[in-house]
CSV table of C-alpha atoms in Angstrom, one decimal:
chain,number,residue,atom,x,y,z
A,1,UNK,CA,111.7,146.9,128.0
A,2,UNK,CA,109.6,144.1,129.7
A,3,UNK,CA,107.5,141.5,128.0
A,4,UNK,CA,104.5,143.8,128.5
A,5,UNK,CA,105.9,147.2,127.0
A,6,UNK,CA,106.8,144.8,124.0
A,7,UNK,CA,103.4,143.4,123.7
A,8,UNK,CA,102.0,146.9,123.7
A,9,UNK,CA,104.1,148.2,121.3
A,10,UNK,CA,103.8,145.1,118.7
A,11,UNK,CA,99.5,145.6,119.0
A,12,UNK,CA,100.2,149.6,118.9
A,13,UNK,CA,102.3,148.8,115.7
A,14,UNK,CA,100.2,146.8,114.4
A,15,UNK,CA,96.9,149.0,114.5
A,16,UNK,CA,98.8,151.4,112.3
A,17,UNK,CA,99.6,149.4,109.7
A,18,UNK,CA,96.1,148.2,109.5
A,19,UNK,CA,95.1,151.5,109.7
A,20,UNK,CA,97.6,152.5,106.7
A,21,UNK,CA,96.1,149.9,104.8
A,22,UNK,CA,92.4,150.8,105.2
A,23,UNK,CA,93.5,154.4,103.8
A,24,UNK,CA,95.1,152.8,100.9
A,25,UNK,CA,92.3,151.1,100.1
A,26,UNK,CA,89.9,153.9,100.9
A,27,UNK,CA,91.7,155.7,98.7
A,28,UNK,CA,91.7,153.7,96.1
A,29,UNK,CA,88.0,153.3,96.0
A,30,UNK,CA,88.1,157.6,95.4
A,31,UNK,CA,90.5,157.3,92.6
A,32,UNK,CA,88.2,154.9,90.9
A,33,UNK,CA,85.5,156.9,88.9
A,34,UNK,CA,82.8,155.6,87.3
A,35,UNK,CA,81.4,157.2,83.7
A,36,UNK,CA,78.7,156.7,81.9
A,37,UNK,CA,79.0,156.7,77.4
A,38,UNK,CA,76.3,156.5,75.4
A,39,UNK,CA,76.2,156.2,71.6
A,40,UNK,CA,72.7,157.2,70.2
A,41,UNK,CA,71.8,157.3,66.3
A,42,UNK,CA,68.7,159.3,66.6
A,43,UNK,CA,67.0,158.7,63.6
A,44,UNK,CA,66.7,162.0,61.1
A,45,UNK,CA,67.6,164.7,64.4
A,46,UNK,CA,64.9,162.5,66.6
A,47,UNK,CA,62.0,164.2,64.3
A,48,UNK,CA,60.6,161.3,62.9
A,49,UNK,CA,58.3,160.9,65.9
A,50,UNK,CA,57.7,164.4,66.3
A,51,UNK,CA,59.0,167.8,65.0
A,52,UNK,CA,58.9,169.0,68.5
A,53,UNK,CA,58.2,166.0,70.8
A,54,UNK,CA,60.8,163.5,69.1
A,55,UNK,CA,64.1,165.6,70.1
A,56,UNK,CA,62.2,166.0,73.6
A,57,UNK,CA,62.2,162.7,73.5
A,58,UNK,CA,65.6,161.5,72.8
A,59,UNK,CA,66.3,164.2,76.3
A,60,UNK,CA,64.3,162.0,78.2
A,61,UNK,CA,66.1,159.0,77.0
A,62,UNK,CA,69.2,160.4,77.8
A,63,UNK,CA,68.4,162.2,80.8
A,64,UNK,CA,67.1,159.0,82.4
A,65,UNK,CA,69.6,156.7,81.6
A,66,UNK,CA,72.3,158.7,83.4
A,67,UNK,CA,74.8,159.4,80.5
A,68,UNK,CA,77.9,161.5,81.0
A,69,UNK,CA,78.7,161.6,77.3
A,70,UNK,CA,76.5,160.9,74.4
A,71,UNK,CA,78.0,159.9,70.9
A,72,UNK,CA,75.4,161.2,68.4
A,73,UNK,CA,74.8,160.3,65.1
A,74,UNK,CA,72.0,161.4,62.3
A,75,UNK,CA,72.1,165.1,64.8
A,76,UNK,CA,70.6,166.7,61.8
A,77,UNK,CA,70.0,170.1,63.4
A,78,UNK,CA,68.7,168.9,66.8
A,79,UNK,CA,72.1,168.5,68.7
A,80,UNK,CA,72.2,171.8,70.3
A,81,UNK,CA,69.0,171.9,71.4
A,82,UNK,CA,69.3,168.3,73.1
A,83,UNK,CA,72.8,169.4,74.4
A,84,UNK,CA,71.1,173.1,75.9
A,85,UNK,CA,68.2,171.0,77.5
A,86,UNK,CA,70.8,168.6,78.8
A,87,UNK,CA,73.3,171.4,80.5
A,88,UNK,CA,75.7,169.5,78.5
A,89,UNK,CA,79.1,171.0,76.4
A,90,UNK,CA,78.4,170.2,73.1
A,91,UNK,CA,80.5,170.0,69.6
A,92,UNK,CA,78.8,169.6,66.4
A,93,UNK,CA,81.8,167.8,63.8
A,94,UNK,CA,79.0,168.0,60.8
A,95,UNK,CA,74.9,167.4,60.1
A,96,UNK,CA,75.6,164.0,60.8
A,97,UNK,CA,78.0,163.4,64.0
A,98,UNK,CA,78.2,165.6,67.4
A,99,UNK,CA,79.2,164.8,71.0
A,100,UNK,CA,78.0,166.0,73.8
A,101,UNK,CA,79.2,165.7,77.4
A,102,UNK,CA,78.7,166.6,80.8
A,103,UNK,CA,82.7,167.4,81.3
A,104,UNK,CA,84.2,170.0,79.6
A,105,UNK,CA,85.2,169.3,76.0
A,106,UNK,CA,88.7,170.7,76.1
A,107,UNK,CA,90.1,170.0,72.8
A,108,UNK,CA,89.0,169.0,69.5
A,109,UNK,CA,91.3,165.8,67.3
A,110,UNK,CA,92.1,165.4,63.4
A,111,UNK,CA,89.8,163.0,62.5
A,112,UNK,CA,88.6,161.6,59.6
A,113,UNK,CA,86.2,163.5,56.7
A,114,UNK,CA,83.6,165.2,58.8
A,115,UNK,CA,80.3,163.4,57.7
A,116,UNK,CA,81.6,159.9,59.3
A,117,UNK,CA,83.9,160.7,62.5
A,118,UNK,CA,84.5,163.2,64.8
A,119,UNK,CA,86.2,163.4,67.9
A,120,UNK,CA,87.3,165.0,71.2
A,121,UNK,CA,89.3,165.4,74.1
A,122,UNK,CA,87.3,165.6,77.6
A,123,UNK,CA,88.6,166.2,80.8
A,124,UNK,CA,86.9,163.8,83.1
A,125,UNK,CA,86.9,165.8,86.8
A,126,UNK,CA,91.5,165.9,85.6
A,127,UNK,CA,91.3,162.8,83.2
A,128,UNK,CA,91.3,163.4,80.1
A,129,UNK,CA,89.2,161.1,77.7
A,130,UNK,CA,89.3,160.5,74.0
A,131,UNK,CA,85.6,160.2,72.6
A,132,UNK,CA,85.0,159.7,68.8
A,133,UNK,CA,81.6,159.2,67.1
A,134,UNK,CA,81.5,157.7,64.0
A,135,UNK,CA,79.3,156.8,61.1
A,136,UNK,CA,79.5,154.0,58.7
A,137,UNK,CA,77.5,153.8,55.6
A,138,UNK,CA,76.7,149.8,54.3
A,139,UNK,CA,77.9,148.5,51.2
A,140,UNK,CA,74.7,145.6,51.2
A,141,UNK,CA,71.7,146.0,52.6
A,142,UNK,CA,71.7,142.2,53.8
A,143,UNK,CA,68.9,143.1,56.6
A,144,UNK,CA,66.5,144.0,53.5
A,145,UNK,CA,67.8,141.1,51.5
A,146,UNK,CA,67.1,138.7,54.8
A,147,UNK,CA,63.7,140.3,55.3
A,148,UNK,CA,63.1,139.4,51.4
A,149,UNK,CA,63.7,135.9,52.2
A,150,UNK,CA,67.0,136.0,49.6
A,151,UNK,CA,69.9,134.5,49.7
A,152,UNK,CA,73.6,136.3,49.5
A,153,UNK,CA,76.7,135.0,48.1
A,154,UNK,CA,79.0,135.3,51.4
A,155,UNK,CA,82.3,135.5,49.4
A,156,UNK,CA,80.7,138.7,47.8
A,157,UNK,CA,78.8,139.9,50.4
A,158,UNK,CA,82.4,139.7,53.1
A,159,UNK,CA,84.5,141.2,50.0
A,160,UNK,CA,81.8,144.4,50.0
A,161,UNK,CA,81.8,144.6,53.6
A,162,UNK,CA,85.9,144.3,53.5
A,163,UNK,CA,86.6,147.0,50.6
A,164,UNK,CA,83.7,149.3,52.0
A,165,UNK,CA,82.5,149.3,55.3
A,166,UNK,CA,86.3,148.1,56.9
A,167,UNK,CA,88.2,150.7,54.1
A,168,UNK,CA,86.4,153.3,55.2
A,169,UNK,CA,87.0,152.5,59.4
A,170,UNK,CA,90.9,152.1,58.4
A,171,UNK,CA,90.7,155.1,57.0
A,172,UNK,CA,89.2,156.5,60.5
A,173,UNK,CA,91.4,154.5,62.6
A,174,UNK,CA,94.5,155.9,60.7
A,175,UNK,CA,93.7,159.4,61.3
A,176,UNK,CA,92.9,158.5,65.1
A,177,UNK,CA,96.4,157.1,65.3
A,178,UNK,CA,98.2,159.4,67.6
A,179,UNK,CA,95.8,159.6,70.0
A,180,UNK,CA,95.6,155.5,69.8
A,181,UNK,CA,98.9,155.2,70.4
A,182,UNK,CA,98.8,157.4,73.3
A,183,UNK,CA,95.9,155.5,74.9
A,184,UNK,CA,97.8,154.1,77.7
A,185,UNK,CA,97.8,157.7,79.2
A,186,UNK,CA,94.5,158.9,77.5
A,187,UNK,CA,91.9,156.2,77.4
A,188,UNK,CA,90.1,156.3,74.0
A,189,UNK,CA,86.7,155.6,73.4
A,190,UNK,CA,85.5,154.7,70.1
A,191,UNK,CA,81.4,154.5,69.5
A,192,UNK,CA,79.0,155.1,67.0
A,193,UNK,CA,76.9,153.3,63.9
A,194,UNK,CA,78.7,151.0,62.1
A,195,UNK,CA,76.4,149.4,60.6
A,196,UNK,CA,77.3,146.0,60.5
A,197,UNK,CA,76.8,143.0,62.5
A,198,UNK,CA,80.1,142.0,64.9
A,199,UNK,CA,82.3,138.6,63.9
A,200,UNK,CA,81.2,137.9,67.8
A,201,UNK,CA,77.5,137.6,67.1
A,202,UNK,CA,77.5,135.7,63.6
A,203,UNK,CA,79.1,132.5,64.6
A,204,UNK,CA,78.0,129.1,64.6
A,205,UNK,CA,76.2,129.0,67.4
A,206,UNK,CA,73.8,131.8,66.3
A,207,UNK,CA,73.2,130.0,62.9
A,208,UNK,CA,69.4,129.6,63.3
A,209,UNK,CA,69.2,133.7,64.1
A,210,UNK,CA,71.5,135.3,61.5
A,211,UNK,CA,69.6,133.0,58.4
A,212,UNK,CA,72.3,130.2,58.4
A,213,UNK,CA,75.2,132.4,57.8
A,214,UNK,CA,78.3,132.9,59.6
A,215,UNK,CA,79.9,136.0,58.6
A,216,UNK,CA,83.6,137.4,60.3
A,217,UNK,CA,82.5,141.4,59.6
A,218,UNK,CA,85.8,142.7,59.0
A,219,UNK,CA,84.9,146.0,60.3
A,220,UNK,CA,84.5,144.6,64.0
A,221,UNK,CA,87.8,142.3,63.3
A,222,UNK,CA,89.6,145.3,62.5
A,223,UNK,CA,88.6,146.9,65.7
A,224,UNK,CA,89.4,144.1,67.7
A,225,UNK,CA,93.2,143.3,65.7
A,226,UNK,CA,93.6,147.2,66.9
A,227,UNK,CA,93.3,146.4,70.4
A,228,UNK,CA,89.7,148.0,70.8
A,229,UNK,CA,87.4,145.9,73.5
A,230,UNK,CA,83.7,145.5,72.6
A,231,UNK,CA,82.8,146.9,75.7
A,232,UNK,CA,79.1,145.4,74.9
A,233,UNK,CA,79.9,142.0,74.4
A,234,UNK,CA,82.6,142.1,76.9
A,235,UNK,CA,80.3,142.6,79.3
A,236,UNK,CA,77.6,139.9,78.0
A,237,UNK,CA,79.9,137.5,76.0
A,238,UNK,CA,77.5,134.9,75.2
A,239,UNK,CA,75.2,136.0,71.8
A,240,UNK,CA,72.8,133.4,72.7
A,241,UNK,CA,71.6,134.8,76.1
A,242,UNK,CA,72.1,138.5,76.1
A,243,UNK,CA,72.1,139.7,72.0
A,244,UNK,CA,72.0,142.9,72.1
A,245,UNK,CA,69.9,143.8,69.3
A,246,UNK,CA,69.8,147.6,68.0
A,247,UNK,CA,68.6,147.3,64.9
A,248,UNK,CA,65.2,148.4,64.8
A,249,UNK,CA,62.8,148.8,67.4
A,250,UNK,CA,61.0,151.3,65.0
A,251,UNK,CA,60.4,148.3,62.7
A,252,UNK,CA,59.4,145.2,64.3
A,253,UNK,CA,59.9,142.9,61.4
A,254,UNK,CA,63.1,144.1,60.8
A,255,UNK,CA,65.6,141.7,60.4
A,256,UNK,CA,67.6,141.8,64.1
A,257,UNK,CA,71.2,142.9,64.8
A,258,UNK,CA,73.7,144.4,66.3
A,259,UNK,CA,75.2,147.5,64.6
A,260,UNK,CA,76.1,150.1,67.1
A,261,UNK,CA,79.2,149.6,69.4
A,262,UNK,CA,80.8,151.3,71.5
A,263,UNK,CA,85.0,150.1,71.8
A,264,UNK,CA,87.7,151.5,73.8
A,265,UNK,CA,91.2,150.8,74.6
A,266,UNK,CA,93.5,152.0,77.7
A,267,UNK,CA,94.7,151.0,80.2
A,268,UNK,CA,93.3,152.8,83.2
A,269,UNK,CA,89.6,152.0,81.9
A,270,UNK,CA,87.4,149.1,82.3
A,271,UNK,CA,84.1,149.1,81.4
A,272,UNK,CA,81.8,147.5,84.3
A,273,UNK,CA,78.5,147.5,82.6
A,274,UNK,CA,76.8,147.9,79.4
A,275,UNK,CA,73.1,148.1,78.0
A,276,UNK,CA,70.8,148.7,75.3
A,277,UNK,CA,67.9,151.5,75.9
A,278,UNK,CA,65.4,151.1,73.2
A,279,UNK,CA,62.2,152.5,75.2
A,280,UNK,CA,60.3,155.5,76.4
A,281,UNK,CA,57.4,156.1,78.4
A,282,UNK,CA,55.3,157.5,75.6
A,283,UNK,CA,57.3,156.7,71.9
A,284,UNK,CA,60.8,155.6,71.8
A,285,UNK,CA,62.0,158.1,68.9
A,286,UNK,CA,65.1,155.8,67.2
A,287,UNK,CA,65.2,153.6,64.5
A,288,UNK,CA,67.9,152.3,67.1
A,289,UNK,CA,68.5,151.5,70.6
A,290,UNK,CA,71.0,153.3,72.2
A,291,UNK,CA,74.1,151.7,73.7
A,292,UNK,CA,75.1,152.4,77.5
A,293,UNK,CA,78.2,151.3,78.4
A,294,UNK,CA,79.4,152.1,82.4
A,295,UNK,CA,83.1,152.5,82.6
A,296,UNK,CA,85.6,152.5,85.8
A,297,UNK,CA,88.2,155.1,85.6
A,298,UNK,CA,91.4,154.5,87.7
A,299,UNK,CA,93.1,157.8,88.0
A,300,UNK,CA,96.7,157.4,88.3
């Protein structure tokens, strides 16, 4: 073969393997899905602005913000409308907590007693998903003792927050465990209203906004010491510029905070992007602003 024919056939092999690589990483970019989770505590079944108008409303929230799968809390007779007016599957776990999804909802997990979690397995166009919405009830009412202008006792006011609001997420987390343990082959996706502010937004730096405390909520430590991400604050980590505020913007002199999350663990996901949505064109109809978190699926 002469120096030519060589030449020729190095270029000829060489276009291939370029052209092997593009498909790769063509490929690739297919296999990675993006979804959209939402957790949404919609205030007395989204009434409270409006027997009719106010679940209307918390459609149009929905609707516009793109969501695949919405978390609900406080449902309270309204989720299957919202899910029918959606085109969405939808399972109601108690008056409290549903979920509602654009996939199909294939399966239905041992969860924890019915009024506080609830969750599901969704197949995700052949991934399946694990979604749970939760509710946590509040042992203090430190927003309403803030907005008093009192003072807490923070060895107290962490020991409540431990024995209460943590017990009862243990509690949660324990009967999520298989499907947690499985979560390198079935992402699992953890949202709802905790109601408590997260050890990442109470720390020094955030003195002057949280009334000179600093406080290590045990329920978000115990998500984190689970190997849960924050997909909010992983997304904005600084407290300072991006806070992230849900709590109220039905109350304006509410004291501010963060108390709805939405935490997942697996391998295979990454969330991208995350949001609060606390507006609507005509009446936002929450006592909180819904989360949006954007996730990347890589499908093995």
């Amino acid at each position: 073969m002469g120096s030519k024919q060589i030449l020729t056939a190095m270029v000829s092999l060489m276009r291939k393997r370029l052209l092997t690589v593009m498909l790769l990483m063509a490929c690739h970019g297919v296999m990675a899905q993006q979804l959209k989770v939402m957790t949404f505590n919609i205030w007395h079944g989204g009434r409270e602005t409006g027997e009719e108008e106010g679940p209307q409303r918390v459609v149009d929230v929905i609707r516009d913000s793109g969501a695949d799968i919405v978390a609900m809390q406080e449902t309270y007779g309204s989720g299957e409308r919202i899910a029918e007016a959606l085109g969405f599957h939808f399972y109601l776990r108690s008056t409290n907590l549903s979920i509602m999804s654009r996939y199909p909802i294939v399966d239905t997990l041992d969860a924890y007693e019915p009024f506080y979690s609830g969750a599901v397995r969704i197949n995700v166009d052949g991934q399946e998903i694990v979604v749970a919405s939760n509710w946590l009830n509040y042992p203090i009412d430190y927003w309403d003792i803030f907005e008093k202008g009192q003072s807490i006792d923070s060895a107290e006011w962490h020991r409540l927050q431990e024995e209460k609001n943590a017990g009862t997420l243990r509690e949660l987390l324990r009967a999520l465990s298989p499907a947690v343990e499985n979560s390198k082959d079935i992402p699992v996706i953890i949202c709802g209203d905790f109601n408590t502010g997260s050890h990442l937004d109470w720390i020094p730096e955030t003195r002057h906004l949280n009334e000179g405390y600093i406080m290590p909520f045990p329920a978000t430590l115990l998500m984190e010491r689970s190997g849960f991400i924050d997909s909010f604050r992983e997304i904005h980590p600084d407290p300072l510029t991006v806070r992230g505020i849900t709590w109220s913007p039905a109350l304006p002199d509410a004291f501010k905070d963060r108390i709805d999350y939405i935490f997942y663990q697996g391998s295979i996901l990454k969330a991208i992007d995350s949001e609060t949505i606390d507006t609507h064109p005509v009446k936002y109809p929450s006592d909180h602003a819904a989360v949006l978190t954007t996730f990347e699926i890589q499908k093995l």
